[in-house]
PDB file of C-alpha atoms in Angstrom:
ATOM      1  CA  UNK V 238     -19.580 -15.275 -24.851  1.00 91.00           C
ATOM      2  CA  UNK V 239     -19.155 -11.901 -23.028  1.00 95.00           C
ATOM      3  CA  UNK V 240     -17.995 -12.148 -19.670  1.00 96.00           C
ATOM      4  CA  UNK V 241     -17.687  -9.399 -16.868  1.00 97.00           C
ATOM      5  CA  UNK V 242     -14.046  -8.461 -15.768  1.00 98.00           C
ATOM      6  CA  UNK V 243     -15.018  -6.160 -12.755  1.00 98.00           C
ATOM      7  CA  UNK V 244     -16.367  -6.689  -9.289  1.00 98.00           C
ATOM      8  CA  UNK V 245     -20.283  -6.450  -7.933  1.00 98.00           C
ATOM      9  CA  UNK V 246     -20.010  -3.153  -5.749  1.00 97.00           C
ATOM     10  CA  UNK V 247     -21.083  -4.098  -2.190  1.00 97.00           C
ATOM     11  CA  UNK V 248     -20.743  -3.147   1.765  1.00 97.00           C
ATOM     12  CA  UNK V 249     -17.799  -5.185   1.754  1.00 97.00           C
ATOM     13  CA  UNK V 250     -15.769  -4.058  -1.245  1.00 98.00           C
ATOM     14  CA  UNK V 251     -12.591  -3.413   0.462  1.00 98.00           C
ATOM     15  CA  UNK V 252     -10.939   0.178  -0.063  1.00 97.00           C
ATOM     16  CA  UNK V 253      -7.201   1.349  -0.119  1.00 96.00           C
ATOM     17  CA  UNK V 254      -5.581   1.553   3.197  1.00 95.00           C
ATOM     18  CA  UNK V 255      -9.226   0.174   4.725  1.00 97.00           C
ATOM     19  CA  UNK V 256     -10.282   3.725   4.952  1.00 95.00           C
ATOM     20  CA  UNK V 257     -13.063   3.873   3.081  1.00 97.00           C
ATOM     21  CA  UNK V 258     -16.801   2.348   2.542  1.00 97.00           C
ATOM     22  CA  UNK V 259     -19.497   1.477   0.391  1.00 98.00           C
ATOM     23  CA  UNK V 260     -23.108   2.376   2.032  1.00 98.00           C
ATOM     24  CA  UNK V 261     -25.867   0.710   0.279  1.00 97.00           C
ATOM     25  CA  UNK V 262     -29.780   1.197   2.144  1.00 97.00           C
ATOM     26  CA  UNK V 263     -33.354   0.488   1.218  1.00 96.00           C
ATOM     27  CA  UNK V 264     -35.219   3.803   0.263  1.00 97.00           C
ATOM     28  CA  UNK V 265     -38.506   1.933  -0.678  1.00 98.00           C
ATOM     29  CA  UNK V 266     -39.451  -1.430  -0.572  1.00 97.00           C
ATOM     30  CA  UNK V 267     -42.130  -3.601  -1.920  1.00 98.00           C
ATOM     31  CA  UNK V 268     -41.975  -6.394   1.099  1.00 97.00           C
ATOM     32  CA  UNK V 269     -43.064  -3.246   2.928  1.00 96.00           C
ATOM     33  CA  UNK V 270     -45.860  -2.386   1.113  1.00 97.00           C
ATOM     34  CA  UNK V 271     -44.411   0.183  -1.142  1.00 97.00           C
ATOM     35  CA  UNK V 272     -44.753   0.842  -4.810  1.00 98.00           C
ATOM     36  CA  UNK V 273     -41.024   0.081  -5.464  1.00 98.00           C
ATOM     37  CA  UNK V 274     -37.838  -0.878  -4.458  1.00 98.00           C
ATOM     38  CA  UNK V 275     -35.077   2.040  -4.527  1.00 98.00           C
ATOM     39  CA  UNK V 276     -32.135   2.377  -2.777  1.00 98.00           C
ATOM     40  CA  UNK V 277     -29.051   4.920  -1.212  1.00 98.00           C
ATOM     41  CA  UNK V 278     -25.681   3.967  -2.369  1.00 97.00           C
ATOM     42  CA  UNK V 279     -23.391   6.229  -0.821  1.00 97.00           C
ATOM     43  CA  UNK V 280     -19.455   5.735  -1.156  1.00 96.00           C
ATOM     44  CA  UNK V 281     -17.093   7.637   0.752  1.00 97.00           C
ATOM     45  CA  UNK V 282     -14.456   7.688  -1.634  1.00 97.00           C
ATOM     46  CA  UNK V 283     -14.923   7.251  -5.462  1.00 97.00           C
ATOM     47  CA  UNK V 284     -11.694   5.225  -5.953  1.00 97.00           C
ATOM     48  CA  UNK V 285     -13.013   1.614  -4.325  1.00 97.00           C
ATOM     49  CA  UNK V 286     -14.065  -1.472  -6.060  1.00 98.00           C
ATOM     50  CA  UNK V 287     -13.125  -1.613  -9.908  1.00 98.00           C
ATOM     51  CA  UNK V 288     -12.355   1.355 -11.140  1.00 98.00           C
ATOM     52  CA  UNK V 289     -10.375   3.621 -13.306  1.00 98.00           C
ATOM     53  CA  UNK V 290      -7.871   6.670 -12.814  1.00 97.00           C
ATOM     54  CA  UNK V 291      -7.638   9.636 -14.732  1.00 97.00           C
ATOM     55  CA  UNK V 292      -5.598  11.907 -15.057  1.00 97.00           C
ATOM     56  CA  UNK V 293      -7.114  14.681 -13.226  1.00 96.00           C
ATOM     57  CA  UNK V 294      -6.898  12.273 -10.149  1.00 97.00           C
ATOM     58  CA  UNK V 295      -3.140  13.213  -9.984  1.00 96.00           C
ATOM     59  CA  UNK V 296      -2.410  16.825 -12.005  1.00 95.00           C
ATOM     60  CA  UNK V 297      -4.516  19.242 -11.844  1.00 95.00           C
ATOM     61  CA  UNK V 298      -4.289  19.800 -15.607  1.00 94.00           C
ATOM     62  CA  UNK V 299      -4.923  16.566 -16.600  1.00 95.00           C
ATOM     63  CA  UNK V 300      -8.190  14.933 -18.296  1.00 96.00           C
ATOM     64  CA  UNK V 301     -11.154  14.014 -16.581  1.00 97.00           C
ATOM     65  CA  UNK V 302     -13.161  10.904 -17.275  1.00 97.00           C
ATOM     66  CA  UNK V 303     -15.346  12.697 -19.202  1.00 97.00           C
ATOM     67  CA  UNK V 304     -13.322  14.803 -21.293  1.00 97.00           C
ATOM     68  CA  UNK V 305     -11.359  11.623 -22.576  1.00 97.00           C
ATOM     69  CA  UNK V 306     -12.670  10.377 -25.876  1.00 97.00           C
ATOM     70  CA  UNK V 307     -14.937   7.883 -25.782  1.00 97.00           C
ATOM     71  CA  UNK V 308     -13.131   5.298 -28.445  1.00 97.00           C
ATOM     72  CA  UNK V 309     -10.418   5.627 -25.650  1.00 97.00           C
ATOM     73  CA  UNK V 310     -12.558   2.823 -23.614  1.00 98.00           C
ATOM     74  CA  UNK V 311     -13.108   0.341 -26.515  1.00 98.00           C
ATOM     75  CA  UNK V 312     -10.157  -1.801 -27.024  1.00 98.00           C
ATOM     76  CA  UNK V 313      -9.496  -4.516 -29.884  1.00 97.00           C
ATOM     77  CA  UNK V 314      -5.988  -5.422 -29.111  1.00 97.00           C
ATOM     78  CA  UNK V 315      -6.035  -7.241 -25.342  1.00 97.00           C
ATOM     79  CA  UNK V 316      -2.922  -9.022 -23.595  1.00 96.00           C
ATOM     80  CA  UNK V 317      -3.193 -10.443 -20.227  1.00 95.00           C
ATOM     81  CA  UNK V 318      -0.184 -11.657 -18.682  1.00 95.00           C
ATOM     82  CA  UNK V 319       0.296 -13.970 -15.985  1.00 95.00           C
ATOM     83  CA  UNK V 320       2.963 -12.379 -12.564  1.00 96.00           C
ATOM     84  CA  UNK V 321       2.257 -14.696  -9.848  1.00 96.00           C
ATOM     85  CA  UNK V 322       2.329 -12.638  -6.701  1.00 96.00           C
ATOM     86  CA  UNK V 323       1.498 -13.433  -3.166  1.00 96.00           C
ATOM     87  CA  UNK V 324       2.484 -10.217  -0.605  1.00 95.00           C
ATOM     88  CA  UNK V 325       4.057  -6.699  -1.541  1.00 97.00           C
ATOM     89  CA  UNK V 326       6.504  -5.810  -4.204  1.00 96.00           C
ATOM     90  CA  UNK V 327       6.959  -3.448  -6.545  1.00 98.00           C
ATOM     91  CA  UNK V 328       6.452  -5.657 -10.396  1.00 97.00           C
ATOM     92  CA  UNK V 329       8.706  -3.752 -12.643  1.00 96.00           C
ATOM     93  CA  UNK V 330      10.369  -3.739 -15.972  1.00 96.00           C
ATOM     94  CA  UNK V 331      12.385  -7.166 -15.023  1.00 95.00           C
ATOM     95  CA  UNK V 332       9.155  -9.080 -14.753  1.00 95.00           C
ATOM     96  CA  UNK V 333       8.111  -7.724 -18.338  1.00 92.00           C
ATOM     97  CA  UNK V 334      11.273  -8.646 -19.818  1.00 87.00           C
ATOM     98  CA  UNK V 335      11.034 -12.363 -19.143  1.00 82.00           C
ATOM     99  CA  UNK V 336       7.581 -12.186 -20.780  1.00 81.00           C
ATOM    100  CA  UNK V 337       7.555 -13.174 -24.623  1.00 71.00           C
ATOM    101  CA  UNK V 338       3.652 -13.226 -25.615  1.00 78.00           C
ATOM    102  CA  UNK V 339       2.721  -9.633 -25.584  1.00 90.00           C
ATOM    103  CA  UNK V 340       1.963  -8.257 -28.880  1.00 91.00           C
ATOM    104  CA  UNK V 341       3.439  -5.142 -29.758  1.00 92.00           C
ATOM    105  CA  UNK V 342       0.014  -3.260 -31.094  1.00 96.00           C
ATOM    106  CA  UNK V 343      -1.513  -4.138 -27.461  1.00 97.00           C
ATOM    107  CA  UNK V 344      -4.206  -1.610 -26.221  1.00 98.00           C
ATOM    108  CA  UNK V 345      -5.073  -2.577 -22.876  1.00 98.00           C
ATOM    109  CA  UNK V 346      -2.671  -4.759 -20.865  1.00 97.00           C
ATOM    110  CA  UNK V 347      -4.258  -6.875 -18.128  1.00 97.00           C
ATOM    111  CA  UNK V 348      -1.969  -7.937 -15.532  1.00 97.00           C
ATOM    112  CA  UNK V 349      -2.811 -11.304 -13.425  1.00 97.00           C
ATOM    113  CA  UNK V 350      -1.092 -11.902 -10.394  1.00 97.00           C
ATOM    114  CA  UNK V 351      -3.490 -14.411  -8.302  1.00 97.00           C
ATOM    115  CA  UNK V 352      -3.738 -11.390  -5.453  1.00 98.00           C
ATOM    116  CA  UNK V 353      -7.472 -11.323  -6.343  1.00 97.00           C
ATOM    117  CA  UNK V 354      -7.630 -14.739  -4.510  1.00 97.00           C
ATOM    118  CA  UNK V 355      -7.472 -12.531  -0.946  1.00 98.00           C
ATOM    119  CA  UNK V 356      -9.582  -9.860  -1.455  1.00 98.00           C
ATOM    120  CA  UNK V 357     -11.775 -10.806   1.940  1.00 96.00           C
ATOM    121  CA  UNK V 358      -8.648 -10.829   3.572  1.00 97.00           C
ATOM    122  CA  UNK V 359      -6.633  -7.549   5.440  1.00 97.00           C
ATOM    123  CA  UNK V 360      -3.744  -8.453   3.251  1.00 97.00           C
ATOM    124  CA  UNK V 361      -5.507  -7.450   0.405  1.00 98.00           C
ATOM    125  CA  UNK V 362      -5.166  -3.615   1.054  1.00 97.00           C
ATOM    126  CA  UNK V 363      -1.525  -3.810   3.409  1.00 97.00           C
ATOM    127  CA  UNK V 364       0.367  -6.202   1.717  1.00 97.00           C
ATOM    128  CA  UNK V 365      -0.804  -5.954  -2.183  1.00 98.00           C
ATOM    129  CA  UNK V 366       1.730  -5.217  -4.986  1.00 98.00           C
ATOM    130  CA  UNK V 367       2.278  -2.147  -7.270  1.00 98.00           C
ATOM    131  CA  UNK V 368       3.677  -0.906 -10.407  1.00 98.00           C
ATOM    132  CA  UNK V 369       7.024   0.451 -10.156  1.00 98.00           C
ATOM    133  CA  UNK V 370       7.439   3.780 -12.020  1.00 98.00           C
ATOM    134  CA  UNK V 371       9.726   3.309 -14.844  1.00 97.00           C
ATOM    135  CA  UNK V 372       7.296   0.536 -15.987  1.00 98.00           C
ATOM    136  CA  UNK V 373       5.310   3.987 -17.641  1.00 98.00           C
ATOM    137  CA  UNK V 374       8.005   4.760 -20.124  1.00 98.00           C
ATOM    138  CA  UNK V 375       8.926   0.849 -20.729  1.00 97.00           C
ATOM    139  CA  UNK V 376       5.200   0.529 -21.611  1.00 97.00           C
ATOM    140  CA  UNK V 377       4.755   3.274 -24.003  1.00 97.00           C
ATOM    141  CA  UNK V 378       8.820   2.410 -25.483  1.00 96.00           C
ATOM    142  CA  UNK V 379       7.893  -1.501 -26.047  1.00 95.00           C
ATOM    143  CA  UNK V 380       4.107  -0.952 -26.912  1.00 96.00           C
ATOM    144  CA  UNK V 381       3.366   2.573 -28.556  1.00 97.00           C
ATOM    145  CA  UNK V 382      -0.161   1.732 -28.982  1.00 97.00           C
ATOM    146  CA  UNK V 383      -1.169   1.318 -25.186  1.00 98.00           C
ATOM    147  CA  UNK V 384      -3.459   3.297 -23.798  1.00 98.00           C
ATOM    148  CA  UNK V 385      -4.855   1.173 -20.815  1.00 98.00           C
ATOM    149  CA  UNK V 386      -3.283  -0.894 -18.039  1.00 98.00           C
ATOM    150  CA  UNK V 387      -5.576  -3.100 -15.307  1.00 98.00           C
ATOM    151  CA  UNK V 388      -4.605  -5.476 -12.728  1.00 98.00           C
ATOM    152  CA  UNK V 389      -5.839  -7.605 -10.048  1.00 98.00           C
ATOM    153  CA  UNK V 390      -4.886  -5.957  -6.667  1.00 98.00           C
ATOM    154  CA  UNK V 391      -6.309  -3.206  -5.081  1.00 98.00           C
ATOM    155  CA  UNK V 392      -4.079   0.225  -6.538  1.00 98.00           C
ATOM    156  CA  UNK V 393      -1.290   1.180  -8.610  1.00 98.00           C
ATOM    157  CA  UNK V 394       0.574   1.490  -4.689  1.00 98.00           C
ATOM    158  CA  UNK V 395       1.509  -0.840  -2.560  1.00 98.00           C
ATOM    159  CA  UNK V 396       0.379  -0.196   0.484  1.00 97.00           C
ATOM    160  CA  UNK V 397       4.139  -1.282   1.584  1.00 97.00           C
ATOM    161  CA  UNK V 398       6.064   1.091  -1.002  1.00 97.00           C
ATOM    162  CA  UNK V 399       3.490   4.267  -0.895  1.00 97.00           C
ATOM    163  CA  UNK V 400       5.937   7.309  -2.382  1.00 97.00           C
ATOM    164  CA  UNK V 401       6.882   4.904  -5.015  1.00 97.00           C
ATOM    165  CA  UNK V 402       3.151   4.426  -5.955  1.00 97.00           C
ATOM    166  CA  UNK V 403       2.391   8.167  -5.805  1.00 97.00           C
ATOM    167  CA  UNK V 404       5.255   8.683  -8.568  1.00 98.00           C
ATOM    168  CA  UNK V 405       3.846   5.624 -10.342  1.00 98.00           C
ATOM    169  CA  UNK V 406       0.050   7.252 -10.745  1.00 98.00           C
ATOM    170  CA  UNK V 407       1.855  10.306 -12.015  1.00 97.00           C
ATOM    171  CA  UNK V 408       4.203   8.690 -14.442  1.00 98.00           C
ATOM    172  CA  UNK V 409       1.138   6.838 -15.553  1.00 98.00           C
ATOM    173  CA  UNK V 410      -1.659   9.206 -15.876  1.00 98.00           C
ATOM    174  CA  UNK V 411       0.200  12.721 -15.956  1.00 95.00           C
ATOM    175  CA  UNK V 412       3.703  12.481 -17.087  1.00 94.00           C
ATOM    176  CA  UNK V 413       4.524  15.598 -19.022  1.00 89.00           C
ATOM    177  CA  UNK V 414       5.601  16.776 -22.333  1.00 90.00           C
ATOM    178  CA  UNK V 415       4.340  14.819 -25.282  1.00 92.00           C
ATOM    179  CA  UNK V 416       4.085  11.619 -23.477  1.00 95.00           C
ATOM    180  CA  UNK V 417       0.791  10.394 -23.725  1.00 95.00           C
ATOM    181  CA  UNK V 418      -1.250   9.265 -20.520  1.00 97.00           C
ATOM    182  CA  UNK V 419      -2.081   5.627 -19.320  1.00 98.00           C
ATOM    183  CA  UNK V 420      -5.420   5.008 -17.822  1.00 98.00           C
ATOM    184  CA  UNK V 421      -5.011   2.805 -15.345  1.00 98.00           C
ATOM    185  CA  UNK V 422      -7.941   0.230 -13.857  1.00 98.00           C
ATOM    186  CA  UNK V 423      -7.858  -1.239 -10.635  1.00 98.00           C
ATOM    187  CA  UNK V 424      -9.132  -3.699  -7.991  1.00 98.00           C
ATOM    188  CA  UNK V 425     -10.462  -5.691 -11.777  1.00 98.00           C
ATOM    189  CA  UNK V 426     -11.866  -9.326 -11.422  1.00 98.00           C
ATOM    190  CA  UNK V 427      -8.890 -11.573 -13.517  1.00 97.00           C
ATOM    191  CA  UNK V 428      -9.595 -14.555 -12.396  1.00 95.00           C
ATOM    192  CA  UNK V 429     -11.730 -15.673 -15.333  1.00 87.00           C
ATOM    193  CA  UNK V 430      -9.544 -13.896 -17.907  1.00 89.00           C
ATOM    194  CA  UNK V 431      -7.644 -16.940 -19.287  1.00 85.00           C
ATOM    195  CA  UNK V 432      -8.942 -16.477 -22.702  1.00 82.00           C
ATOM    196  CA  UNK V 433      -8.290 -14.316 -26.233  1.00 90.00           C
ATOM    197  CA  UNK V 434     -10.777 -11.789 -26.506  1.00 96.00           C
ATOM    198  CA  UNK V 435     -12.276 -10.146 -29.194  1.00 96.00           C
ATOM    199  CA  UNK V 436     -12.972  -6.984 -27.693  1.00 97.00           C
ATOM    200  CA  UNK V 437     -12.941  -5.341 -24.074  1.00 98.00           C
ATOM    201  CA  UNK V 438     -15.063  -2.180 -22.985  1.00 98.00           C
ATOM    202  CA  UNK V 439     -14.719  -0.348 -20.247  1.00 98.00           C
ATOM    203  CA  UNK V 440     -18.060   1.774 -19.056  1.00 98.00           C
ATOM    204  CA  UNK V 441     -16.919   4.675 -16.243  1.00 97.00           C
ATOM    205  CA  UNK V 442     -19.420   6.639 -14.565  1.00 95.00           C
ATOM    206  CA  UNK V 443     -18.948  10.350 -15.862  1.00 96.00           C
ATOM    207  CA  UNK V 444     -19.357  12.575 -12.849  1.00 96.00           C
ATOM    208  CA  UNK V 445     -18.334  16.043 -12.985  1.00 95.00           C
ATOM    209  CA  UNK V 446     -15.196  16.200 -10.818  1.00 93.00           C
ATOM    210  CA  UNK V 447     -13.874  13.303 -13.233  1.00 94.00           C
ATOM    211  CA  UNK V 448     -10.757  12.130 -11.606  1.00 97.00           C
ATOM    212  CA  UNK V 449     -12.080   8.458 -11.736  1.00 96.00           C
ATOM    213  CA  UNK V 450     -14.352   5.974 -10.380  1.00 96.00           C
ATOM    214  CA  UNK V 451     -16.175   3.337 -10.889  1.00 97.00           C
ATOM    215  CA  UNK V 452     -16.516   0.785 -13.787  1.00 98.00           C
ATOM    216  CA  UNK V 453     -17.594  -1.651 -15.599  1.00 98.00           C
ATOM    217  CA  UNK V 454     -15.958  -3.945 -17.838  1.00 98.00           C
ATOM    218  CA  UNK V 455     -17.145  -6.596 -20.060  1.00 98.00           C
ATOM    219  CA  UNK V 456     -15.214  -8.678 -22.704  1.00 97.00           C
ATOM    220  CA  UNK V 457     -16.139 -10.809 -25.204  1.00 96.00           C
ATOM    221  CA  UNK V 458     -14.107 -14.344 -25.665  1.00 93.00           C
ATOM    222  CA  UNK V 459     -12.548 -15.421 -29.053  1.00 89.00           C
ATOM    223  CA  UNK V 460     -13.946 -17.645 -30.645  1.00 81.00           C
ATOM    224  CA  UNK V 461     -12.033 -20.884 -31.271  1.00 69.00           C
TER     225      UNK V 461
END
């Protein structure tokens, strides 16, 4: 069974800091007599709804979507983990180390805190959680083989610990020397993720500027 781990893109996907918007008109339609039905989707910032984060979105040096290899969005080895959170904090390498059931060859880490349950309210963009930064170099010391880390709340910053998120994206996506980059997915629909699964694939949209935007995931469920 292949289920769909991202949102539907609509007017009222909510955006980082509630700055941003997702326009969505009819060009043509056919209950007015026209041959078709097209519309305008117009999105004032390309990071809102699910999506994914270069590393161009944070060093100018850094890959963009396109440029990354395309293997790098099919992943075989998927944990999801379960941090029950319910306002702002930083989730960092303490929360990790009381977690047993992550397997050390894990590709793309999906982290489940519950926070998708508000996403219609305010608190869902001024009061989500974030990844603290040292949880980079944890994540590529305990599992060498990641390349991907998603989560259910709106960005890598909390609204309520900002600088600490900027360092975050950086130590994720751009940190320097031979450390390799994360890609990092957020605003992802967990809720249904409670199962093994085979296989996950992530499907950006590659636009020339590349420093991320939106995507698509689907997964397919073990079987039993």
């Amino acid at each position: 069974m292949i289920i769909r781990l991202s949102h539907i893109i609509s007017q009222n996907t909510p955006s980082y800091g509630n700055k941003d918007r997702v326009f969505i008109r009819d060009n043509s339609s056919i209950l007015k007599g026209e041959t078709a039905n097209t519309t305008c989707w117009v999105f004032s910032n390309n990071h809102i709804g699910t999506h994914i984060d270069s590393s161009f979105h944070f060093c100018q040096d850094g890959k963009k979507t396109f440029e990354i290899p395309l293997e790098e969005y099919f992943y075989k080895k998927v944990a999801t983990v379960d941090i029950p959170c319910s306002e702002a904090k930083l989730i960092d390498v303490g929360d990790f180390d009381k977690l047993s059931s992550i397997d050390d060859n894990v590709e793309l880490l999906l982290i489940r805190t519950g926070f998708e349950n508000y996403r219609n309210d305010d608190k869902y963009w001024n009061n989500n959680p974030g990844l603290a930064p040292e949880l980079a170099d944890y994540f590529r010391t305990e599992y060498p083989r990641l390349r991907c880390v998603g989560f259910d709340f709106i960005s890598l910053t909390s609204w309520k610990f900002r600088p600490q998120g900027r360092e975050s994206h950086r130590q994720f996506l751009c940190p320097g020397g031979d450390k390799k980059s994360i890609l990092v997915i957020e605003d992802m629909a967990l809720n249904e993720a409670y199962h093994e699964f085979e296989w996950v694939v992530v499907a950006p949209l590659f636009v020339e500027d590349g420093n991320g935007g939106a995507v698509t995931v689907l997964a397919k469920k073990r079987e039993l």
